[in-house]
Short mmCIF file of C-alpha atoms and ligand atoms in Angstrom, two decimals:
data_model
loop_
_atom_site.label_atom_id
_atom_site.label_comp_id
_atom_site.label_asym_id
_atom_site.label_seq_id
_atom_site.Cartn_x
_atom_site.Cartn_y
_atom_site.Cartn_z
CA UNK O 688 197.95 61.87 151.60
CA UNK O 689 194.95 64.19 151.75
CA UNK O 690 193.36 64.22 148.30
CA UNK O 691 192.89 61.07 146.26
CA UNK O 692 191.07 60.49 142.97
CA UNK O 693 189.31 57.16 142.40
CA UNK O 694 189.16 56.75 138.64
CA UNK O 695 187.94 54.05 136.26
CA UNK O 696 190.70 52.79 133.96
CA UNK O 697 188.59 50.78 131.50
CA UNK O 698 185.05 51.23 130.09
CA UNK O 699 183.28 51.83 133.39
CA UNK O 700 181.84 49.49 136.05
CA UNK O 701 185.27 48.67 137.43
CA UNK O 702 184.03 48.82 141.03
CA UNK O 703 184.62 52.54 141.67
CA UNK O 704 181.64 52.68 144.01
CA UNK O 705 182.97 49.82 146.08
CA UNK O 706 186.50 51.25 146.29
CA UNK O 707 185.22 54.76 147.07
CA UNK O 708 182.97 53.38 149.83
CA UNK O 709 185.90 51.42 151.27
CA UNK O 710 188.24 54.41 151.26
CA UNK O 711 185.46 56.69 152.50
CA UNK O 712 185.77 55.04 155.89
CA UNK O 713 188.92 57.17 156.21
CA UNK O 714 187.66 60.29 154.39
CA UNK O 715 185.99 63.56 155.41
CA UNK O 716 184.73 64.54 151.97
CA UNK O 717 183.54 62.62 148.87
CA UNK O 718 183.13 64.50 145.58
CA UNK O 719 181.42 63.32 142.37
CA UNK O 720 182.99 65.47 139.65
CA UNK O 721 181.49 64.46 136.25
CA UNK O 722 178.80 62.46 134.51
CA UNK O 723 175.29 62.00 135.81
CA UNK O 724 172.92 59.12 136.33
CA UNK O 725 174.49 57.22 133.45
CA UNK O 726 176.68 55.98 136.33
CA UNK O 727 175.65 53.06 138.53
CA UNK O 728 177.88 52.54 141.55
CA UNK O 729 177.22 49.47 143.68
CA UNK O 730 178.02 49.41 147.37
CA UNK O 731 177.57 46.42 149.68
CA UNK O 732 177.94 46.51 153.47
CA UNK O 733 176.19 45.08 156.54
CA UNK O 734 174.25 42.72 154.30
CA UNK O 735 172.71 45.55 152.27
CA UNK O 736 173.28 46.40 148.62
CA UNK O 737 172.84 49.93 147.26
CA UNK O 738 173.04 51.28 143.72
CA UNK O 739 173.98 54.95 143.55
CA UNK O 740 173.61 56.88 140.32
CA UNK O 741 174.03 60.55 141.21
CA UNK O 742 174.68 60.64 144.93
CA UNK O 743 178.33 60.36 146.03
CA UNK O 744 179.35 57.12 147.73
CA UNK O 745 180.04 58.79 151.09
CA UNK O 746 176.34 59.47 151.70
CA UNK O 747 175.83 56.65 154.22
CA UNK O 748 178.16 58.30 156.71
CA UNK O 749 176.59 61.52 158.09
CA UNK O 750 180.05 62.76 159.12
CA UNK O 751 181.16 62.88 155.50
CA UNK O 752 180.56 65.99 153.41
CA UNK O 753 179.32 64.83 150.01
CA UNK O 754 179.68 67.16 147.06
CA UNK O 755 178.12 67.03 143.59
CA UNK O 756 180.50 69.35 141.75
CA UNK O 757 180.12 71.72 138.80
CA UNK O 758 181.28 69.14 136.23
CA UNK O 759 178.23 66.95 136.82
CA UNK O 760 174.99 66.89 134.85
CA UNK O 761 172.11 66.35 137.22
CA UNK O 762 168.63 65.00 136.56
CA UNK O 763 166.98 66.59 139.61
CA UNK O 764 163.89 64.43 139.36
CA UNK O 765 166.04 61.28 139.36
CA UNK O 766 168.05 62.72 142.25
CA UNK O 767 164.94 63.01 144.40
CA UNK O 768 163.83 59.51 143.50
CA UNK O 769 167.26 58.22 144.46
CA UNK O 770 166.98 59.94 147.83
CA UNK O 771 163.47 58.63 148.44
CA UNK O 772 164.70 55.09 147.78
CA UNK O 773 167.63 55.36 150.19
CA UNK O 774 165.46 56.59 153.09
CA UNK O 775 168.40 58.23 154.87
CA UNK O 776 167.76 59.98 158.20
CA UNK O 777 170.89 62.02 158.32
CA UNK O 778 173.23 62.94 155.54
CA UNK O 779 175.40 65.79 154.41
CA UNK O 780 175.18 66.86 150.76
CA UNK O 781 176.06 69.96 148.73
CA UNK O 782 175.20 70.52 145.07
CA UNK O 783 177.06 72.95 142.85
CA UNK O 784 175.06 75.91 141.58
CA UNK O 785 177.14 75.61 138.39
CA UNK O 786 176.29 71.97 137.61
CA UNK O 787 174.03 71.54 134.59
CA UNK O 788 170.50 70.14 134.71
CA UNK O 789 169.39 67.19 132.59
CA UNK O 790 165.98 68.25 131.23
CA UNK O 791 163.30 65.94 129.77
CA UNK O 792 164.06 67.11 126.23
CA UNK O 793 167.67 65.96 126.66
CA UNK O 794 166.43 62.44 127.27
CA UNK O 795 164.10 62.61 124.24
CA UNK O 796 166.98 63.79 122.07
CA UNK O 797 169.41 61.19 123.40
CA UNK O 798 166.99 58.40 122.42
CA UNK O 799 166.14 59.99 119.07
CA UNK O 800 169.81 60.45 118.08
CA UNK O 801 170.60 56.84 118.87
CA UNK O 802 167.81 55.72 116.52
CA UNK O 803 169.26 57.72 113.62
CA UNK O 804 172.85 56.48 113.99
CA UNK O 805 173.92 53.59 111.78
CA UNK O 806 176.17 52.42 114.59
CA UNK O 807 174.50 53.58 117.83
CA UNK O 808 176.79 54.50 120.73
CA UNK O 809 174.60 52.41 123.01
CA UNK O 810 174.07 55.26 125.47
CA UNK O 811 172.25 54.82 128.75
CA UNK O 812 169.39 57.03 127.40
CA UNK O 813 169.82 59.34 130.38
CA UNK O 814 170.24 62.51 128.32
CA UNK O 815 173.91 62.92 129.17
CA UNK O 816 175.28 63.81 125.70
CA UNK O 817 172.56 66.37 124.88
CA UNK O 818 173.01 68.06 128.29
CA UNK O 819 176.76 68.49 127.83
CA UNK O 820 176.07 69.63 124.27
CA UNK O 821 173.86 72.45 125.59
CA UNK O 822 176.49 73.35 128.17
CA UNK O 823 179.07 73.81 125.38
CA UNK O 824 176.51 75.62 123.22
CA UNK O 825 175.81 78.00 126.14
CA UNK O 826 172.10 77.25 126.25
CA UNK O 827 172.13 74.91 129.26
CA UNK O 828 170.08 75.26 132.44
CA UNK O 829 172.17 75.23 135.61
CA UNK O 830 171.26 74.16 139.13
CA UNK O 831 171.53 77.78 140.27
CA UNK O 832 168.88 78.79 137.70
CA UNK O 833 166.31 76.52 139.39
CA UNK O 834 166.36 78.63 142.56
CA UNK O 835 165.99 81.92 140.75
CA UNK O 836 162.52 82.25 139.11
CA UNK O 837 163.42 85.20 136.91
CA UNK O 838 166.57 83.59 135.51
CA UNK O 839 164.86 80.22 135.05
CA UNK O 840 162.10 81.74 132.91
CA UNK O 841 164.60 83.66 130.83
CA UNK O 842 166.88 80.65 130.31
CA UNK O 843 164.01 78.30 129.44
CA UNK O 844 162.59 80.79 126.94
CA UNK O 845 165.96 81.06 125.20
CA UNK O 846 166.87 77.40 125.18
CA UNK O 847 163.45 76.09 124.13
CA UNK O 848 163.64 78.13 120.93
CA UNK O 849 166.49 75.85 119.88
CA UNK O 850 165.34 72.66 121.54
CA UNK O 851 161.84 72.73 120.06
CA UNK O 852 163.30 73.17 116.58
CA UNK O 853 165.54 70.19 117.20
CA UNK O 854 162.71 68.07 118.62
CA UNK O 855 160.58 68.94 115.60
CA UNK O 856 163.30 67.75 113.25
CA UNK O 857 163.01 64.32 114.86
CA UNK O 858 159.20 64.46 114.71
CA UNK O 859 158.97 64.84 118.49
CA UNK O 860 156.50 67.08 120.37
CA UNK O 861 157.73 70.44 121.72
CA UNK O 862 157.88 71.62 125.36
CA UNK O 863 156.31 74.84 126.64
CA UNK O 864 158.11 77.23 128.97
CA UNK O 865 155.13 77.15 131.35
CA UNK O 866 155.03 73.39 131.95
CA UNK O 867 158.76 73.12 132.62
CA UNK O 868 158.96 76.37 134.58
CA UNK O 869 156.48 75.33 137.28
CA UNK O 870 157.86 71.81 137.62
CA UNK O 871 161.52 72.80 137.78
CA UNK O 872 160.91 75.75 140.11
CA UNK O 873 159.36 73.22 142.49
CA UNK O 874 162.46 70.99 142.27
CA UNK O 875 164.55 74.10 142.87
CA UNK O 876 162.66 74.75 146.13
CA UNK O 877 163.37 71.23 147.31
CA UNK O 878 167.09 71.21 146.59
CA UNK O 879 167.74 74.84 147.59
CA UNK O 880 169.09 74.03 151.09
CA UNK O 881 171.84 71.93 149.48
CA UNK O 882 172.83 74.30 146.67
CA UNK O 883 176.02 76.30 147.04
CA UNK O 884 179.25 77.35 145.35
CA UNK O 885 180.99 74.01 145.90
CA UNK O 886 184.35 75.32 144.67
CA UNK O 887 184.43 77.74 147.62
CA UNK O 888 183.34 74.97 149.99
CA UNK O 889 185.83 72.40 148.67
CA UNK O 890 188.76 74.81 148.77
CA UNK O 891 187.86 75.68 152.35
CA UNK O 892 187.74 72.00 153.34
CA UNK O 893 191.09 71.31 151.64
CA UNK O 894 192.59 74.31 153.45
CA UNK O 895 191.34 72.82 156.70
CA UNK O 896 193.39 69.71 155.86
CA UNK O 897 190.34 67.50 155.39
CA UNK O 898 190.77 64.17 153.59
CA UNK O 899 189.04 64.34 150.23
CA UNK O 900 188.10 61.53 147.84
CA UNK O 901 187.12 62.32 144.25
CA UNK O 902 184.78 59.65 142.91
CA UNK O 903 185.07 59.23 139.15
CA UNK O 904 182.21 57.90 137.07
CA UNK O 905 182.56 55.95 133.78
CA UNK O 906 186.16 55.08 132.80
CA UNK O 907 189.19 56.46 130.97
CA UNK O 908 188.34 54.67 127.69
CA UNK O 909 184.93 56.40 127.76
CA UNK O 910 186.62 59.81 128.07
CA UNK O 911 185.35 62.33 125.51
CA UNK O 912 188.91 63.34 124.65
CA UNK O 913 191.02 60.24 125.23
CA UNK O 914 188.51 57.40 124.90
CA UNK O 915 187.42 55.28 121.95
CA UNK O 916 185.60 58.16 120.22
CA UNK O 917 182.77 58.26 119.15
CA UNK O 918 181.89 55.32 121.42
CA UNK O 919 182.42 57.38 124.57
CA UNK O 920 180.48 59.42 127.09
CA UNK O 921 180.37 63.22 126.93
CA UNK O 922 182.68 64.14 129.81
CA UNK O 923 186.21 63.35 130.92
CA UNK O 924 186.40 60.90 133.80
CA UNK O 925 190.19 61.15 134.12
CA UNK O 926 191.95 62.45 137.21
CA UNK O 927 193.24 65.26 135.00
CA UNK O 928 189.69 66.58 134.71
CA UNK O 929 189.16 66.96 138.45
CA UNK O 930 190.45 70.55 138.85
CA UNK O 931 188.22 72.00 136.10
CA UNK O 932 185.25 69.91 137.16
CA UNK O 933 185.46 70.94 140.82
CA UNK O 934 187.07 74.38 140.86
CA UNK O 935 190.35 73.59 142.61
CA UNK O 936 193.98 74.09 141.59
CA UNK O 937 195.64 71.13 139.80
CA UNK O 938 198.40 70.92 142.39
CA UNK O 939 195.90 70.23 145.16
CA UNK O 940 195.52 66.62 143.92
CA UNK O 941 197.94 64.31 145.72
CA UNK O 942 197.40 61.06 143.81
CA UNK O 943 194.99 58.87 141.93
CA UNK O 944 194.03 55.25 142.29
CA UNK O 945 192.94 53.62 139.06
CA UNK O 946 190.27 50.98 139.49
CA UNK O 947 190.46 48.00 137.16
CA UNK O 948 188.66 44.72 137.00
CA UNK O 949 190.91 41.65 136.94
CA UNK O 950 189.42 41.21 133.45
CA UNK O 951 187.55 43.64 131.15
CA UNK O 952 183.93 44.55 130.46
CA UNK O 953 182.17 46.99 128.21
CA UNK O 954 178.50 47.97 127.82
CA UNK O 955 177.30 49.67 124.67
CA UNK O 956 178.91 49.77 121.24
CA UNK O 957 182.53 50.18 120.17
CA UNK O 958 185.66 48.11 119.63
CA UNK O 959 186.68 45.65 122.33
CA UNK O 960 189.82 43.76 121.21
CA UNK O 961 189.98 41.24 124.08
CA UNK O 962 186.25 40.39 124.02
CA UNK O 963 185.59 36.71 124.79
CA UNK O 964 182.67 35.34 122.88
CA UNK O 965 182.64 31.78 124.21
CA UNK O 966 181.84 29.75 127.34
CA UNK O 967 184.67 31.42 129.30
CA UNK O 968 183.01 34.76 128.63
CA UNK O 969 179.66 33.39 129.79
CA UNK O 970 181.28 31.89 132.90
CA UNK O 971 182.79 35.27 133.84
CA UNK O 972 179.54 37.13 133.04
CA UNK O 973 177.48 34.89 135.31
CA UNK O 974 180.04 34.60 138.11
CA UNK O 975 180.72 38.34 138.11
CA UNK O 976 177.01 39.24 137.69
CA UNK O 977 178.01 41.32 134.71
CA UNK O 978 174.71 43.04 134.03
CA UNK O 979 174.46 46.85 133.98
CA UNK O 980 173.66 48.60 137.28
CA UNK O 981 171.88 51.40 135.40
CA UNK O 982 170.31 49.68 132.38
CA UNK O 983 170.39 45.96 133.25
CA UNK O 984 172.08 45.23 129.90
CA UNK O 985 174.42 42.18 129.80
CA UNK O 986 177.99 43.48 129.81
CA UNK O 987 180.42 42.34 127.13
CA UNK O 988 183.27 40.44 128.80
CA UNK O 989 186.96 40.16 127.84
CA UNK O 990 190.45 39.37 129.08
CA UNK O 991 192.41 42.02 130.95
CA UNK O 992 193.90 44.44 128.44
CA UNK O 993 197.09 46.05 129.65
CA UNK O 994 197.15 48.36 126.60
CA UNK O 995 193.96 49.90 127.99
CA UNK O 996 195.49 50.38 131.43
CA UNK O 997 198.70 51.77 129.95
CA UNK O 998 196.60 54.29 128.01
CA UNK O 999 194.65 55.22 131.16
CA UNK O 1000 197.93 55.72 133.01
CA UNK O 1001 199.35 57.97 130.30
CA UNK O 1002 196.33 60.23 129.74
CA UNK O 1003 195.33 60.67 133.37
CA UNK O 1004 198.18 59.47 135.54
CA UNK O 1005 197.82 56.54 137.93
CA UNK O 1006 199.81 56.45 141.12
CA UNK O 1007 198.13 53.27 142.38
CA UNK O 1008 195.82 50.52 141.16
CA UNK O 1009 192.85 48.84 142.80
CA UNK O 1010 192.16 45.44 141.20
CA UNK O 1011 188.58 44.30 141.67
CA UNK O 1012 186.61 41.11 140.95
CA UNK O 1013 189.77 39.03 141.34
CA UNK O 1014 187.61 36.25 142.84
CA UNK O 1015 185.76 35.86 139.54
CA UNK O 1016 188.91 34.52 137.84
CA UNK O 1017 189.12 31.46 140.14
CA UNK O 1018 188.41 28.48 137.93
CA UNK O 1019 189.06 30.24 134.60
CA UNK O 1020 191.25 27.69 132.84
CA UNK O 1021 192.51 29.57 129.80
CA UNK O 1022 193.81 32.64 131.62
CA UNK O 1023 195.72 35.30 129.73
CA UNK O 1024 196.30 39.06 129.55
CA UNK O 1025 196.78 41.31 126.55
CA UNK O 1026 200.26 42.86 126.35
CA UNK O 1027 200.15 44.44 122.89
CA UNK O 1028 198.22 44.63 119.64
CA UNK O 1029 198.87 43.52 116.10
CA UNK O 1030 197.59 45.93 113.47
CA UNK O 1031 197.87 44.13 110.15
CA UNK O 1032 201.52 42.97 110.13
CA UNK O 1033 202.73 45.55 112.62
CA UNK O 1034 202.98 45.21 116.40
CA UNK O 1035 201.79 48.30 118.25
CA UNK O 1036 201.73 49.16 121.94
CA UNK O 1037 199.16 51.94 121.96
CA UNK O 1038 195.47 52.51 121.22
CA UNK O 1039 195.04 53.90 117.71
CA UNK O 1040 192.80 56.98 117.49
CA UNK O 1041 191.36 55.75 114.19
CA UNK O 1042 188.31 53.74 115.18
CA UNK O 1043 188.55 51.52 112.09
CA UNK O 1044 192.12 50.61 113.02
CA UNK O 1045 191.08 49.92 116.60
CA UNK O 1046 188.31 47.62 115.40
CA UNK O 1047 190.90 45.65 113.43
CA UNK O 1048 193.64 45.21 116.05
CA UNK O 1049 194.31 41.68 117.29
CA UNK O 1050 195.44 41.24 120.87
CA UNK O 1051 198.83 39.74 121.66
CA UNK O 1052 198.37 37.62 124.76
CA UNK O 1053 200.59 36.41 127.53
CA UNK O 1054 199.41 33.13 129.00
CA UNK O 1055 198.99 33.29 132.78
CA UNK O 1056 199.02 30.52 135.37
CA UNK O 1057 195.44 29.85 136.45
CA UNK O 1058 194.09 29.03 139.91
CA UNK O 1059 191.01 27.20 141.20
CA UNK O 1060 190.94 28.20 144.86
CA UNK O 1061 188.01 30.22 146.20
CA UNK O 1062 189.66 33.46 147.34
CA UNK O 1063 186.57 35.28 148.61
CA UNK O 1064 187.63 34.83 152.24
CA UNK O 1065 191.22 35.95 151.77
CA UNK O 1066 192.05 38.93 154.00
CA UNK O 1067 195.75 39.52 153.23
CA UNK O 1068 198.05 39.40 150.22
CA UNK O 1069 200.01 36.50 151.74
CA UNK O 1070 196.90 34.28 151.76
CA UNK O 1071 196.45 34.50 147.98
CA UNK O 1072 197.39 31.46 145.88
CA UNK O 1073 200.81 31.77 144.22
CA UNK O 1074 199.26 31.98 140.74
CA UNK O 1075 197.05 34.91 141.85
CA UNK O 1076 200.06 36.72 143.29
CA UNK O 1077 201.91 36.19 140.01
CA UNK O 1078 198.92 37.61 138.11
CA UNK O 1079 198.98 40.77 140.23
CA UNK O 1080 202.76 41.06 140.13
CA UNK O 1081 202.75 40.86 136.34
CA UNK O 1082 200.25 43.74 136.15
CA UNK O 1083 202.37 45.83 138.53
CA UNK O 1084 205.58 45.21 136.64
CA UNK O 1085 204.10 45.71 133.18
CA UNK O 1086 202.53 49.03 134.09
CA UNK O 1087 205.00 50.15 136.74
CA UNK O 1088 202.10 50.99 139.05
CA UNK O 1089 201.72 49.70 142.57
CA UNK O 1090 198.61 47.65 143.38
CA UNK O 1091 197.33 49.35 146.52
CA UNK O 1092 194.04 47.48 146.87
CA UNK O 1093 192.64 44.17 145.70
CA UNK O 1094 189.04 43.10 146.00
CA UNK O 1095 187.71 39.56 146.26
CA UNK O 1096 183.97 40.04 146.56
CA UNK O 1097 181.31 42.76 146.49
CA UNK O 1098 181.21 43.31 150.26
CA UNK O 1099 183.14 46.13 151.89
CA UNK O 1100 184.89 43.51 154.03
CA UNK O 1101 186.15 41.69 150.94
CA UNK O 1102 188.77 44.35 150.31
CA UNK O 1103 192.48 44.34 151.13
CA UNK O 1104 194.47 47.57 151.30
CA UNK O 1105 198.17 46.80 151.32
CA UNK O 1106 199.54 50.15 152.48
CA UNK O 1107 198.23 52.91 154.69
CA UNK O 1108 198.53 55.84 152.31
CA UNK O 1109 195.25 57.68 152.90
P1 GDP B 2392 181.22 51.07 139.26
O1 GDP B 2392 180.29 51.66 138.26
O2 GDP B 2392 182.65 51.23 138.84
O3 GDP B 2392 181.00 51.55 140.66
O4 GDP B 2392 180.93 49.48 139.25
P2 GDP B 2392 179.48 48.79 139.26
O5 GDP B 2392 178.93 48.90 140.63
O6 GDP B 2392 178.65 49.25 138.13
O7 GDP B 2392 179.88 47.29 138.90
C1 GDP B 2392 180.75 46.56 139.69
C2 GDP B 2392 180.04 45.28 140.14
O8 GDP B 2392 180.95 44.38 140.70
C3 GDP B 2392 179.02 45.52 141.24
O9 GDP B 2392 177.97 44.61 141.10
C4 GDP B 2392 179.80 45.25 142.52
O10 GDP B 2392 178.99 44.87 143.62
C5 GDP B 2392 180.66 44.11 142.07
N1 GDP B 2392 181.96 44.00 142.70
C6 GDP B 2392 182.85 44.98 143.03
N2 GDP B 2392 184.00 44.45 143.47
C7 GDP B 2392 183.84 43.10 143.42
C8 GDP B 2392 184.71 42.00 143.69
O11 GDP B 2392 185.86 42.15 144.09
N3 GDP B 2392 184.19 40.75 143.47
C9 GDP B 2392 182.93 40.54 143.04
N4 GDP B 2392 182.53 39.29 142.86
N5 GDP B 2392 182.09 41.55 142.77
C10 GDP B 2392 182.56 42.81 142.94
P1 IMO B 2393 179.82 53.85 135.78
O1 IMO B 2393 180.11 55.12 136.51
C1 IMO B 2393 179.67 51.69 132.00
C2 IMO B 2393 178.66 54.00 128.43
C3 IMO B 2393 177.35 53.66 127.75
C4 IMO B 2393 177.70 54.01 126.31
C5 IMO B 2393 178.57 55.26 126.47
C6 IMO B 2393 177.83 56.57 126.32
O2 IMO B 2393 178.78 53.01 136.39
O3 IMO B 2393 181.10 53.12 135.49
P2 IMO B 2393 176.13 57.89 127.88
O4 IMO B 2393 174.80 57.50 128.43
O5 IMO B 2393 177.14 58.28 128.91
O6 IMO B 2393 176.02 58.93 126.80
O7 IMO B 2393 176.66 56.56 127.14
O8 IMO B 2393 179.13 55.17 127.76
N1 IMO B 2393 178.56 54.34 129.88
C7 IMO B 2393 178.92 53.52 130.86
N2 IMO B 2393 179.36 52.25 130.81
N3 IMO B 2393 179.58 52.34 133.18
C8 IMO B 2393 179.17 53.62 133.24
O9 IMO B 2393 179.19 54.34 134.37
C9 IMO B 2393 178.77 54.25 132.05
N4 IMO B 2393 178.30 55.48 131.75
C10 IMO B 2393 178.18 55.52 130.42
O10 IMO B 2393 177.04 52.29 127.90
O11 IMO B 2393 178.50 52.99 125.76
MG1 MG B 2394 178.62 51.10 137.13
#
């Protein structure tokens, strides 16, 4: 297998960074294809912990070509700060000239919109929604514009006409072309050596038979089209979005591995049928360090919801699963998984599109055998307690998806891949 998508199957933070980093040991190329620094991907190896927000998870290996593709929205200032923090000597990174730039007014507008909403989305305040909005409205600034002074001035002049009107409507101060022009031209100079047509580059690398990993951000239930709208992000994280977001043909994708926690979490607003609001939830939150990598917010915790995974499989396709944070479930006494919903008197086996209905559904649980053993030192499937094996087998059978990887701790070494497919 040469091209593999690592995709979140829940509401983000499933451990995509960890799984991408693990698989990247076998890869030549790692591509981030959507989202921006709303993402926070944690990687732990050799006793060090890193949080990546924009930079692809292959960056620590100078032999890997890392690509930030056209589907991303990039805060260039944050990108430079992320690089400064990592202090890397050697790395290999390309940024798409077609990716859109998150500008300071996008962040102002993101925060302002949240304040007006009766039920805020609970965004990361990184300006993601407003940047994608401008992309669709054809008034966005692209990475390529930053390295072309004439185009940058023209684009800023056009877009600020609209943005300043919008800022004014929220009672916020306007931006001048001059202040942004100088600052962003300077960023353009700094990133210029990395900027290219990444579709051309990626197609060339695939033609050369290189092994390519696509690193999803967010998760399928945060998908703009297939997620729990309006409590979603503003891009599609699904494997199905990879071709458009990177500029390759759909048939060049060999498979996808859906990353899921052994339970569920969600940050921000929106329905969460299996949410646990008791001491079990607190136990999982503390044991799993369930606090946001990007915002530090406590994550809402819940039981594993197989309706969510089934939905992720249908809308994006999942050839394999990677189950993470399995170690956190050791010692959870009342262990169960959701296998359906009850909507009023009716049993349903799908996620309703109507948000009011989704808020009302009650999970139907299957009780699972619990285990107490510490599994953080397990290094093969055979070593797992019987109850843990049964837990994984139930997931596999219910979804008809093979569990390729399971993870029993944050470290790269605490990962077991059961089959050599990539
Ligand atoms: P991502 O956004 O999908 O990359 O996930 P995050 O990095 O935001 O959140 C996942 C968190 O779980 C991070 O703190 C990881 O270090 C941690 N993690 C990943 N896999 C495991 C695991 O198997 N066990 C434990 N205990 N922690 C894990
Ligand atoms: P990673 O890649 C978890 C959530 C926010 C909010 C909604 C919209 O680390 O899994 P946005 O700022 O994108 O407009 O916020 O989406 N969200 C995430 N939740 N992990 C993420 O990324 C997220 N990126 C956005 O909390 O509910
Ligand atoms: Mg995260």
